GROMACS .gro file of C-alpha atoms in nm:
model
  174
    1MET     CA    1   7.350   7.760   5.050
    2SER     CA    2   7.506   7.454   4.890
    3VAL     CA    3   7.437   7.091   4.949
    4VAL     CA    4   7.752   6.913   5.058
    5GLY     CA    5   7.740   6.536   5.074
    6LYS     CA    6   7.919   6.308   5.319
    7SER     CA    7   8.225   6.293   5.095
    8GLY     CA    8   8.253   6.673   5.080
    9LEU     CA    9   8.116   6.700   4.727
   10ASN     CA   10   7.895   6.995   4.640
   11ILE     CA   11   7.598   6.811   4.489
   12LYS     CA   12   7.427   7.115   4.332
   13ARG     CA   13   7.744   7.232   4.160
   14LEU     CA   14   7.821   6.875   4.052
   15ILE     CA   15   7.482   6.833   3.885
   16LEU     CA   16   7.497   7.177   3.723
   17CYS     CA   17   7.847   7.114   3.585
   18VAL     CA   18   7.750   6.770   3.453
   19ILE     CA   19   7.451   6.919   3.271
   20ILE     CA   20   7.659   7.201   3.123
   21LEU     CA   21   7.943   6.970   3.023
   22SER     CA   22   7.704   6.720   2.867
   23GLY     CA   23   7.558   7.002   2.663
   24VAL     CA   24   7.907   7.109   2.561
   25MET     CA   25   7.982   6.756   2.440
   26ALA     CA   26   7.657   6.745   2.241
   27ILE     CA   27   7.738   7.080   2.081
   28GLN     CA   28   8.090   6.961   2.000
   29LEU     CA   29   7.949   6.651   1.826
   30TYR     CA   30   7.700   6.863   1.631
   31LEU     CA   31   7.976   7.100   1.521
   32TYR     CA   32   8.195   6.809   1.420
   33CYS     CA   33   7.917   6.651   1.212
   34ASN     CA   34   7.818   6.972   1.037
   35PHE     CA   35   8.066   7.257   1.053
   36PHE     CA   36   8.392   7.064   1.044
   37GLN     CA   37   8.272   6.823   0.776
   38ASP     CA   38   8.203   7.123   0.553
   39ILE     CA   39   8.554   7.252   0.619
   40TYR     CA   40   8.701   6.910   0.533
   41ALA     CA   41   8.501   6.902   0.207
   42LYS     CA   42   8.619   7.250   0.111
   43LEU     CA   43   8.980   7.158   0.185
   44GLU     CA   44   8.954   6.846  -0.030
   45GLU     CA   45   8.798   7.043  -0.315
   46SER     CA   46   9.058   7.317  -0.304
   47GLU     CA   47   9.319   7.329  -0.575
   48ASN     CA   48   9.604   7.365  -0.328
   49SER     CA   49   9.741   7.051  -0.175
   50MET     CA   50   9.710   7.107   0.199
   51THR     CA   51   9.744   6.752   0.329
   52ASN     CA   52   9.951   6.852   0.632
   53PHE     CA   53   9.699   7.116   0.733
   54GLN     CA   54   9.413   6.870   0.683
   55TRP     CA   55   9.585   6.615   0.905
   56LEU     CA   56   9.657   6.875   1.174
   57LEU     CA   57   9.304   7.013   1.166
   58GLU     CA   58   9.154   6.665   1.188
   59HIS     CA   59   9.357   6.570   1.494
   60ILE     CA   60   9.304   6.902   1.671
   61VAL     CA   61   8.929   6.874   1.616
   62TYR     CA   62   8.932   6.528   1.776
   63LEU     CA   63   9.102   6.664   2.088
   64ILE     CA   64   8.889   6.977   2.136
   65PRO     CA   65   8.594   6.813   2.322
   66VAL     CA   66   8.781   6.669   2.619
   67ALA     CA   67   9.012   6.971   2.629
   68SER     CA   68   8.706   7.195   2.653
   69VAL     CA   69   8.571   6.981   2.940
   70ALA     CA   70   8.901   7.016   3.125
   71LEU     CA   71   8.913   7.390   3.053
   72PHE     CA   72   8.558   7.440   3.179
   73GLN     CA   73   8.640   7.249   3.498
   74MET     CA   74   8.953   7.455   3.548
   75ILE     CA   75   8.760   7.781   3.510
   76ALA     CA   76   8.465   7.665   3.721
   77TYR     CA   77   8.688   7.565   4.013
   78SER     CA   78   8.959   7.830   3.981
   79GLY     CA   79   8.827   8.077   4.238
   80ASP     CA   80   8.693   7.823   4.485
   81ASP     CA   81   8.927   7.646   4.724
   82MET     CA   82   8.622   7.472   4.879
   83GLY     CA   83   8.725   7.573   5.229
   84GLY     CA   84   9.067   7.416   5.195
   85ALA     CA   85   8.926   7.085   5.074
   86TYR     CA   86   9.161   7.056   4.778
   87SER     CA   87   9.109   6.682   4.741
   88ALA     CA   88   8.729   6.721   4.744
   89LYS     CA   89   8.756   6.959   4.449
   90HIS     CA   90   8.947   6.701   4.246
   91ARG     CA   91   8.713   6.420   4.350
   92GLU     CA   92   8.420   6.633   4.235
   93GLN     CA   93   8.590   6.701   3.902
   94ALA     CA   94   8.660   6.328   3.860
   95VAL     CA   95   8.293   6.245   3.922
   96GLU     CA   96   8.189   6.511   3.669
   97ALA     CA   97   8.426   6.369   3.409
   98VAL     CA   98   8.291   6.017   3.469
   99PHE     CA   99   7.932   6.131   3.422
  100VAL     CA  100   8.014   6.327   3.107
  101MET     CA  101   8.203   6.027   2.969
  102LEU     CA  102   7.903   5.803   3.045
  103PHE     CA  103   7.674   6.055   2.876
  104THR     CA  104   7.901   6.059   2.571
  105PHE     CA  105   7.926   5.684   2.530
  106LEU     CA  106   7.595   5.560   2.672
  107ILE     CA  107   7.359   5.827   2.541
  108MET     CA  108   7.519   6.013   2.251
  109LEU     CA  109   7.677   5.709   2.081
  110PRO     CA  110   7.356   5.499   2.079
  111PHE     CA  111   7.168   5.807   1.956
  112VAL     CA  112   7.413   5.838   1.666
  113ILE     CA  113   7.381   5.468   1.588
  114ILE     CA  114   7.001   5.487   1.586
  115LYS     CA  115   7.004   5.810   1.385
  116SER     CA  116   7.239   5.662   1.122
  117LYS     CA  117   7.001   5.374   1.047
  118THR     CA  118   6.751   5.538   0.816
  119GLY     CA  119   6.592   5.221   0.687
  120GLU     CA  120   6.636   5.330   0.326
  121THR     CA  121   6.881   5.154   0.100
  122PRO     CA  122   7.036   5.394  -0.149
  123ASP     CA  123   7.164   5.286  -0.487
  124THR     CA  124   7.513   5.137  -0.501
  125GLU     CA  125   7.648   5.450  -0.671
  126GLU     CA  126   7.507   5.670  -0.398
  127ILE     CA  127   7.652   5.451  -0.123
  128GLN     CA  128   8.002   5.537  -0.236
  129LYS     CA  129   7.921   5.912  -0.236
  130THR     CA  130   7.744   5.934   0.099
  131GLN     CA  131   7.850   5.834   0.445
  132SER     CA  132   7.622   5.753   0.732
  133LEU     CA  133   7.638   5.946   1.056
  134ILE     CA  134   7.809   5.656   1.232
  135ASP     CA  135   8.079   5.646   0.963
  136ILE     CA  136   8.149   6.014   1.015
  137THR     CA  137   8.156   6.001   1.395
  138THR     CA  138   8.329   5.669   1.464
  139MET     CA  139   8.673   5.823   1.495
  140TRP     CA  140   8.536   6.116   1.696
  141PHE     CA  141   8.403   5.878   1.961
  142ALA     CA  142   8.719   5.665   1.950
  143TYR     CA  143   8.940   5.969   2.008
  144GLN     CA  144   8.737   6.076   2.313
  145PHE     CA  145   8.795   5.759   2.513
  146ILE     CA  146   9.164   5.789   2.608
  147PRO     CA  147   9.160   6.164   2.692
  148PHE     CA  148   8.857   6.108   2.914
  149LEU     CA  149   9.038   5.829   3.096
  150ILE     CA  150   9.343   6.051   3.143
  151LEU     CA  151   9.127   6.334   3.281
  152ILE     CA  152   8.943   6.101   3.518
  153MET     CA  153   9.261   5.937   3.641
  154TYR     CA  154   9.433   6.273   3.693
  155HIS     CA  155   9.153   6.406   3.912
  156SER     CA  156   9.119   6.074   4.094
  157VAL     CA  157   9.488   6.061   4.179
  158LYS     CA  158   9.493   6.428   4.283
  159GLY     CA  159   9.179   6.373   4.490
  160HIS     CA  160   9.330   6.085   4.683
  161SER     CA  161   9.689   6.206   4.718
  162VAL     CA  162   9.629   6.556   4.850
  163THR     CA  163   9.524   6.620   5.208
  164GLY     CA  164   9.511   6.992   5.277
  165SER     CA  165   9.518   7.302   5.064
  166GLY     CA  166   9.784   7.187   4.824
  167GLU     CA  167   9.994   6.986   5.066
  168GLN     CA  168  10.073   6.642   4.938
  169THR     CA  169  10.077   6.346   5.172
  170ASP     CA  170  10.398   6.180   5.270
  171ALA     CA  171  10.467   5.854   5.086
  172LYS     CA  172  10.525   5.670   5.416
  173SER     CA  173  10.184   5.767   5.554
  174VAL     CA  174  10.005   5.621   5.252
   0.00000   0.00000   0.00000
């Protein structure tokens, strides 16, 4: 029914989750570039001074992508104890997070860099009014790095420190 590798990882589920999570990251980037930029513009144009709300919204939007990856993994693995292989579940989640992080920084980031180079040089007045795609997304990519590392390290540590179904290993045996 499912392909389980030598390390106890479910290869089919791993590939399916990586594809879904990579799509989620691409959708999150698209929403950030289009939907959230429109919201930022409307907030800046509004007559009310909402600088605190703008700051909060900006930082929450930066944290949504990795939080959605973690939430998806939590939901996807919530009903499955993998036959008592608690550590295999966390190792599988760590591998998924690594692949999604690689997709984000090795495929999406170069795509954004290539897409932002249009080859046209606008007038100097227009340069100040417009931003390239890389200017808009630089902080988005920067904010994804540390949360991805935290997620990967969490699942790696849980995958190596747990033996049975929730029982942690004794410190002396490690």
